[in-house]
Structure formats: C-alpha cells, structure tokens
CSV table of C-alpha atoms and ligand atoms in Angstrom, one decimal:
chain,number,residue,atom,x,y,z
A,1,UNK,CA,124.8,20.3,154.6
A,2,UNK,CA,121.1,20.6,153.9
A,3,UNK,CA,119.2,22.8,151.5
A,4,UNK,CA,116.9,24.5,153.9
A,5,UNK,CA,115.5,27.9,153.0
A,6,UNK,CA,114.9,29.0,156.6
A,7,UNK,CA,117.1,31.2,158.7
A,8,UNK,CA,118.7,31.3,162.1
A,9,UNK,CA,119.7,34.4,164.0
A,10,UNK,CA,121.6,36.1,166.8
A,11,UNK,CA,119.8,38.9,168.5
A,12,UNK,CA,121.9,40.7,171.1
A,13,UNK,CA,120.6,43.6,173.3
A,14,UNK,CA,123.1,46.4,173.1
A,15,UNK,CA,123.3,47.1,176.8
A,16,UNK,CA,127.0,46.7,176.9
A,17,UNK,CA,129.9,44.8,175.3
A,18,UNK,CA,129.3,41.1,174.6
A,19,UNK,CA,130.6,38.7,177.2
A,20,UNK,CA,132.1,35.3,176.8
A,21,UNK,CA,128.7,33.6,177.1
A,22,UNK,CA,127.2,35.9,174.4
A,23,UNK,CA,130.1,35.1,172.2
A,24,UNK,CA,129.6,31.3,172.7
A,25,UNK,CA,125.9,31.6,172.0
A,26,UNK,CA,126.6,33.6,168.9
A,27,UNK,CA,129.1,31.0,167.6
A,28,UNK,CA,126.6,28.2,168.3
A,29,UNK,CA,123.8,30.1,166.6
A,30,UNK,CA,126.0,30.5,163.6
A,31,UNK,CA,127.1,26.9,163.5
A,32,UNK,CA,123.5,25.6,164.0
A,33,UNK,CA,122.3,27.8,161.1
A,34,UNK,CA,125.2,27.2,158.7
A,35,UNK,CA,125.4,23.4,159.4
A,36,UNK,CA,121.7,23.1,158.4
A,37,UNK,CA,122.1,25.2,155.3
A,38,UNK,CA,120.2,28.1,156.7
A,39,UNK,CA,120.8,31.8,156.3
A,40,UNK,CA,122.1,33.5,159.4
A,41,UNK,CA,120.7,36.9,160.3
A,42,UNK,CA,121.7,39.5,162.9
A,43,UNK,CA,119.2,41.6,164.7
A,44,UNK,CA,119.9,44.4,167.3
A,45,UNK,CA,117.3,44.3,170.0
A,46,UNK,CA,117.6,48.0,170.9
A,47,UNK,CA,114.0,48.8,171.8
A,48,UNK,CA,114.5,49.7,175.4
A,49,UNK,CA,115.7,53.3,175.4
A,50,UNK,CA,116.9,53.1,179.0
A,51,UNK,CA,119.2,50.1,178.4
A,52,UNK,CA,120.2,50.4,174.7
A,53,UNK,CA,123.4,52.2,173.7
A,54,UNK,CA,124.2,52.9,170.1
A,55,UNK,CA,128.0,52.7,170.9
A,56,UNK,CA,127.4,49.3,172.4
A,57,UNK,CA,125.6,48.0,169.3
A,58,UNK,CA,128.4,49.1,167.0
A,59,UNK,CA,130.9,47.5,169.4
A,60,UNK,CA,129.0,44.2,169.5
A,61,UNK,CA,128.8,44.0,165.7
A,62,UNK,CA,132.6,44.6,165.5
A,63,UNK,CA,133.2,41.9,168.2
A,64,UNK,CA,131.1,39.4,166.2
A,65,UNK,CA,133.1,40.1,163.1
A,66,UNK,CA,136.3,39.7,165.0
A,67,UNK,CA,135.1,36.3,166.2
A,68,UNK,CA,134.8,35.3,162.6
A,69,UNK,CA,131.0,35.4,162.2
A,70,UNK,CA,129.3,36.6,159.0
A,71,UNK,CA,125.6,37.2,158.4
A,72,UNK,CA,123.3,37.5,155.5
A,73,UNK,CA,121.7,40.8,154.5
A,74,UNK,CA,121.7,44.0,156.5
A,75,UNK,CA,121.5,44.1,160.3
A,76,UNK,CA,117.9,44.6,161.5
A,77,UNK,CA,117.4,47.3,164.2
A,78,UNK,CA,114.3,46.9,166.3
A,79,UNK,CA,114.2,50.6,167.1
A,80,UNK,CA,113.4,51.2,163.4
A,81,UNK,CA,110.5,48.8,163.2
A,82,UNK,CA,107.8,50.5,165.4
A,83,UNK,CA,105.2,50.3,162.7
A,84,UNK,CA,105.4,46.5,162.5
A,85,UNK,CA,104.9,46.1,166.2
A,86,UNK,CA,101.9,48.5,166.1
A,87,UNK,CA,100.4,46.5,163.2
A,88,UNK,CA,100.8,43.3,165.2
A,89,UNK,CA,99.1,44.7,168.2
A,90,UNK,CA,96.3,46.0,166.0
A,91,UNK,CA,95.8,42.6,164.5
A,92,UNK,CA,95.7,40.9,167.9
A,93,UNK,CA,93.2,43.6,169.1
A,94,UNK,CA,90.9,42.8,166.2
A,95,UNK,CA,90.9,39.2,167.3
A,96,UNK,CA,89.9,40.2,170.8
A,97,UNK,CA,93.3,39.1,172.2
A,98,UNK,CA,94.4,42.4,173.8
A,99,UNK,CA,93.5,44.1,177.0
A,100,UNK,CA,94.7,47.1,179.0
A,101,UNK,CA,96.5,46.5,182.2
A,102,UNK,CA,96.8,49.3,184.8
A,103,UNK,CA,98.8,47.4,187.4
A,104,UNK,CA,102.2,48.7,188.6
A,105,UNK,CA,105.1,46.4,188.9
A,106,UNK,CA,104.8,46.5,192.7
A,107,UNK,CA,101.1,45.6,192.6
A,108,UNK,CA,101.9,42.6,190.4
A,109,UNK,CA,104.7,41.5,192.7
A,110,UNK,CA,102.5,41.8,195.8
A,111,UNK,CA,99.8,39.8,194.2
A,112,UNK,CA,102.1,37.1,192.9
A,113,UNK,CA,103.8,36.7,196.3
A,114,UNK,CA,100.4,35.7,197.7
A,115,UNK,CA,100.4,32.0,198.7
A,116,UNK,CA,98.9,30.6,195.5
A,117,UNK,CA,100.6,32.9,193.0
A,118,UNK,CA,103.5,31.7,190.9
A,119,UNK,CA,106.4,34.1,191.5
A,120,UNK,CA,106.3,37.0,189.1
A,121,UNK,CA,103.3,35.6,187.2
A,122,UNK,CA,100.6,38.1,186.3
A,123,UNK,CA,97.6,37.4,188.5
A,124,UNK,CA,95.0,38.6,185.9
A,125,UNK,CA,93.8,41.6,187.9
A,126,UNK,CA,92.8,43.7,184.8
A,127,UNK,CA,91.7,40.8,182.5
A,128,UNK,CA,88.0,41.4,183.1
A,129,UNK,CA,87.6,45.0,184.2
A,130,UNK,CA,84.3,46.6,183.6
A,131,UNK,CA,84.1,49.5,181.1
A,132,UNK,CA,83.5,51.9,183.9
A,133,UNK,CA,86.6,50.8,185.9
A,134,UNK,CA,88.7,50.8,182.7
A,135,UNK,CA,87.7,54.4,181.9
A,136,UNK,CA,88.3,55.5,185.5
A,137,UNK,CA,91.7,53.9,185.5
A,138,UNK,CA,92.6,55.4,182.1
A,139,UNK,CA,92.3,58.8,183.6
A,140,UNK,CA,94.8,58.0,186.3
A,141,UNK,CA,97.4,55.9,184.6
A,142,UNK,CA,98.6,55.0,181.1
A,143,UNK,CA,98.0,51.2,180.6
A,144,UNK,CA,100.2,48.5,179.4
A,145,UNK,CA,98.7,46.1,176.8
A,146,UNK,CA,98.6,42.4,177.5
A,147,UNK,CA,97.7,39.3,175.5
A,148,UNK,CA,94.5,37.7,176.5
A,149,UNK,CA,95.4,34.0,176.6
A,150,UNK,CA,92.3,31.7,176.6
A,151,UNK,CA,92.2,29.4,179.6
A,152,UNK,CA,92.7,26.3,177.4
A,153,UNK,CA,95.9,27.7,176.0
A,154,UNK,CA,97.6,28.4,179.3
A,155,UNK,CA,100.0,25.5,178.8
A,156,UNK,CA,102.0,25.3,175.6
A,157,UNK,CA,104.5,23.0,174.1
A,158,UNK,CA,107.6,23.8,172.1
A,159,UNK,CA,110.3,21.7,170.4
A,160,UNK,CA,113.8,22.2,171.5
A,161,UNK,CA,116.8,20.4,170.1
A,162,UNK,CA,118.4,20.1,173.5
A,163,UNK,CA,115.4,19.7,175.8
A,164,UNK,CA,113.0,17.8,173.5
A,165,UNK,CA,109.3,18.6,173.8
A,166,UNK,CA,109.0,21.2,176.5
A,167,UNK,CA,105.7,22.1,178.1
A,168,UNK,CA,105.4,25.5,179.9
A,169,UNK,CA,103.2,28.3,181.1
A,170,UNK,CA,101.7,30.7,178.6
A,171,UNK,CA,100.7,33.8,180.5
A,172,UNK,CA,99.1,37.1,179.6
A,173,UNK,CA,102.4,38.5,178.4
A,174,UNK,CA,102.9,42.3,178.1
A,175,UNK,CA,102.7,43.4,174.4
A,176,UNK,CA,103.3,47.1,175.0
A,177,UNK,CA,104.8,48.5,178.1
A,178,UNK,CA,103.2,51.4,180.0
A,179,UNK,CA,105.8,53.8,178.5
A,180,UNK,CA,104.6,52.8,175.0
A,181,UNK,CA,107.7,50.7,174.2
A,182,UNK,CA,106.8,47.4,172.5
A,183,UNK,CA,107.7,44.5,174.7
A,184,UNK,CA,110.6,42.1,174.1
A,185,UNK,CA,108.3,39.2,173.7
A,186,UNK,CA,106.2,40.9,171.1
A,187,UNK,CA,109.1,42.2,169.1
A,188,UNK,CA,111.0,38.9,169.1
A,189,UNK,CA,108.0,37.1,167.7
A,190,UNK,CA,107.1,39.7,165.1
A,191,UNK,CA,110.6,39.9,163.9
A,192,UNK,CA,111.3,36.2,163.8
A,193,UNK,CA,108.2,35.8,161.7
A,194,UNK,CA,108.9,38.7,159.4
A,195,UNK,CA,112.5,37.6,158.9
A,196,UNK,CA,111.6,34.0,158.1
A,197,UNK,CA,113.5,32.6,161.1
A,198,UNK,CA,112.7,29.0,161.8
A,199,UNK,CA,115.5,28.1,164.1
A,200,UNK,CA,116.2,30.1,167.3
A,201,UNK,CA,119.4,29.3,169.2
A,202,UNK,CA,119.9,31.3,172.4
A,203,UNK,CA,120.8,31.0,176.0
A,204,UNK,CA,118.8,28.6,178.1
A,205,UNK,CA,117.7,31.4,180.5
A,206,UNK,CA,115.1,32.1,177.8
A,207,UNK,CA,113.6,28.6,177.7
A,208,UNK,CA,110.7,29.5,179.9
A,209,UNK,CA,109.7,32.3,177.5
A,210,UNK,CA,109.5,30.0,174.5
A,211,UNK,CA,106.0,28.5,175.1
A,212,UNK,CA,104.5,32.0,175.3
A,213,UNK,CA,106.4,33.2,172.3
A,214,UNK,CA,105.3,30.1,170.3
A,215,UNK,CA,101.7,30.9,171.2
A,216,UNK,CA,102.1,34.5,170.2
A,217,UNK,CA,103.5,33.4,166.9
A,218,UNK,CA,100.4,31.3,166.2
A,219,UNK,CA,98.2,34.2,167.2
A,220,UNK,CA,100.0,36.3,164.6
A,221,UNK,CA,99.3,33.6,161.9
A,222,UNK,CA,102.8,32.1,161.9
A,223,UNK,CA,104.5,28.9,163.0
A,224,UNK,CA,106.9,28.8,165.9
A,225,UNK,CA,110.5,28.1,165.2
A,226,UNK,CA,112.5,25.1,166.3
A,227,UNK,CA,114.5,26.1,169.4
A,228,UNK,CA,117.9,25.2,170.7
A,229,UNK,CA,118.4,26.7,174.2
A,230,UNK,CA,122.1,26.3,174.8
A,231,UNK,CA,123.9,26.2,178.1
A,232,UNK,CA,125.1,29.4,179.8
A,233,UNK,CA,128.6,30.3,180.8
A,234,UNK,CA,128.9,30.5,184.6
A,235,UNK,CA,131.4,31.5,187.2
A,236,UNK,CA,132.8,28.9,189.7
A,237,UNK,CA,130.1,29.9,192.2
A,238,UNK,CA,127.4,29.0,189.6
A,239,UNK,CA,126.3,32.6,188.9
A,240,UNK,CA,125.9,33.5,185.2
A,241,UNK,CA,127.7,36.3,183.5
A,242,UNK,CA,125.9,39.6,183.2
A,243,UNK,CA,126.4,41.9,180.3
A,244,UNK,CA,125.5,45.0,182.2
A,245,UNK,CA,128.1,44.3,184.9
A,246,UNK,CA,130.8,44.0,182.3
A,247,UNK,CA,131.4,40.4,183.5
A,248,UNK,CA,134.0,38.6,181.4
A,249,UNK,CA,133.3,41.1,178.6
A,250,UNK,CA,135.3,40.7,175.4
A,251,UNK,CA,137.2,44.0,176.0
A,252,UNK,CA,138.0,42.9,179.5
A,253,UNK,CA,139.3,39.6,178.2
A,254,UNK,CA,141.2,41.3,175.5
A,255,UNK,CA,142.9,43.5,178.1
A,256,UNK,CA,143.9,40.3,180.0
A,257,UNK,CA,145.5,38.8,176.8
A,258,UNK,CA,142.5,36.9,175.4
A,259,UNK,CA,142.1,38.5,171.9
A,260,UNK,CA,139.2,37.5,169.6
A,261,UNK,CA,141.2,34.6,168.1
A,262,UNK,CA,142.0,33.1,171.5
A,263,UNK,CA,138.4,33.6,172.7
A,264,UNK,CA,137.1,31.8,169.7
A,265,UNK,CA,139.6,28.9,170.2
A,266,UNK,CA,138.6,28.6,173.8
A,267,UNK,CA,134.9,28.5,172.9
A,268,UNK,CA,135.5,26.0,170.2
A,269,UNK,CA,137.5,23.8,172.5
A,270,UNK,CA,134.6,24.0,175.1
A,271,UNK,CA,132.4,22.6,172.3
A,272,UNK,CA,134.8,19.8,171.5
A,273,UNK,CA,135.6,21.5,168.1
A,274,UNK,CA,139.0,22.2,166.5
A,275,UNK,CA,140.5,25.7,166.3
A,276,UNK,CA,139.9,26.2,162.6
A,277,UNK,CA,138.1,29.0,160.6
A,278,UNK,CA,134.4,28.8,161.3
A,279,UNK,CA,133.5,27.8,157.7
A,280,UNK,CA,135.7,24.7,158.2
A,281,UNK,CA,134.5,24.0,161.7
A,282,UNK,CA,130.9,23.8,160.4
A,283,UNK,CA,131.7,20.6,158.5
A,284,UNK,CA,132.5,18.9,161.9
A,285,UNK,CA,129.6,20.4,163.8
A,286,UNK,CA,127.1,18.0,165.3
A,287,UNK,CA,124.2,19.7,167.1
A,288,UNK,CA,123.7,16.5,169.2
A,289,UNK,CA,127.2,16.7,170.5
A,290,UNK,CA,126.9,20.2,172.0
A,291,UNK,CA,127.6,19.8,175.8
A,292,UNK,CA,124.5,19.9,177.9
A,293,UNK,CA,126.0,21.4,181.0
A,294,UNK,CA,126.7,25.0,181.6
A,295,UNK,CA,130.3,25.9,181.0
A,296,UNK,CA,132.6,27.2,183.7
A,297,UNK,CA,135.9,28.3,182.1
A,298,UNK,CA,139.0,29.4,184.0
A,299,UNK,CA,138.7,33.1,183.4
A,300,UNK,CA,141.7,35.5,183.6
A,301,UNK,CA,141.7,37.5,186.9
A,302,UNK,CA,139.6,40.6,186.7
A,303,UNK,CA,141.7,43.7,186.4
B,1,LIG,N1,118.0,40.0,173.0
B,1,LIG,C1,118.1,38.9,173.9
B,1,LIG,C2,119.4,38.9,174.7
B,1,LIG,O1,120.3,39.6,174.3
B,1,LIG,C3,118.0,37.6,173.2
B,1,LIG,C4,116.6,37.4,172.7
B,1,LIG,C5,116.4,36.1,171.9
B,1,LIG,O2,117.3,35.5,171.4
B,1,LIG,O3,115.2,35.7,171.8
B,1,LIG,O4,119.5,38.2,175.7
C-alpha cells in the first residue's frame, strides 16, 4: 500500500436506486483508492432539481454501506455548494473564458446534424455575437453560459489507467444551464479540485467527457486527476443498465434474492477477486487485472 495523500471518490446522481453497474463502479472506485493509500470520498451529485430525489440519495448511501463501503469525512452535497460554482464561473469570466449562449437544444441539434457537424457538438453559433445581437437576444431568452475554448486547445489528452493516453475533443462546454443550474461538467471539476481528488474511477460512458473536464481543471488553476474509466454492466443485448428505468436496481435484485452480500460476492467474482470483507480484498487488488470488457451477468428474471 502506498502513502499517497490524494483521494478517490464515488459521485452518484440520486435519480433512483443504484443498479448493479453503479455498485460495481463504486466497489472499484473504493478498491482503486484504498489500494493506493488514498482517501475515499463520497459526493452526491444532486444539482439537477428535476432528476434528483432526496429519498434516492439517502437510499444510495444506505446501499453503499450495505455493500461494505466506507468513506472519509462527511458526504458532500452539490446542491449546497452553489457559491463555489458561482465563484468558478466568475474566475473564468475574468479570464475571458465565458460567453452567453442563447441557442435552444433544438437549434443545436439541427445545426449539429448538418453534414459537417459532429453529432451533438455545439456548432459555436453564439461564440462571436456582436454586442447588439447579444443585448437583443438577452431580452428574449435567458442565456446559458459556455466555456470559450481557444482553437489550439480543442483537442486534449488525459491519462487513463485502462485506456492509456486518450486524446479527445474539448468543446465549448456549458458551465451554467439556461435555468441557472450549474452544469455537471463544471460542478464535477470544481468539486474534484476542491476535494483534492486526484484519482477518478467511473463508468467508461464518461470517457469522452474527460478531456474537456481536464481542460476546465487547468483553466481553474488545478491539475486534472488520473482517470480509470471502468467497464459498464450490460444486458445480453448489449444495452447498458439505466438507473432511471430501475434496471437491475439493488432493491429489485434484493427482491429476487440477491441481498447486498450476494451482490458484492458476484461483483467481486466478476473482478476475479475473492468473497472477503473489502478491507481484505484490497490487499489482493491489482488495478491492471481489472477486466477490460463490459460485464454481462446472468441477472435474475425481472419481477
Ligand atoms: N454523477 C455521475 C453519475 O452518476 C458520475 C460523475 C462522475 O463520476 O464524474 O453517472
């Protein structure tokens, strides 16, 4: 075990109970952190008022404890940290790195489905608006705020323990949504920096977000973490589990006879690890031996 001073974390969004994939990622994040002598922190990503549910957050924390996870210090709740996100946007604004974007989702989709647009990528419509246009639009719509990424920074590289050096797109990411809510990308970066997190273990569906988050971390005067984007849990047809649909949720599994101890044992088995208390498993944990393919377990029938 090393003597690192950094920290790893698990950061669930409380939009429903955890599913088997979330549980596996949480256990992996814990093992990666503990095996490298890091602290392990828990953060509830409850910024989105439409999708976050207080009861789901409490349930997720209970589920993590039942799986045998522990964490250092109090749980951090993003919904209580609005001041930090405002400060970060102000700092970026002072550096000339923020602009107002008046586009609706539909306008962005239409522009990005044009022949040369990358799907979903922001086409830059509002990047260079004149003052007159900006004032006119301000009277009609409340703007989102976006990061102004200089052209030479539009490709970024990150270090990932599974994928190696990964180069990806850094786009003009939204910092604050039109409804005033800080964006996921801003909040993740602000909090990872503020919490001293230098190791981010999470599902590989977020790999493509890492270069933009790493760039944002540098803009805010910090260093990006080392990443480990771990494989997802999928159904036999290859689709991934979705928390909002209650897919293979821990309560559903418990109802089918897979209690927390069984879920943990099955997850550890999928990682080639013995069914022991986690503080003993950690001695045998080798990050390089984590399977690289997504995991397709035989799930109990849905009730
Ligand atoms: N809150 C995100 C989720 O539940 C994870 C964010 C992250 O780990 O960066 O999918």
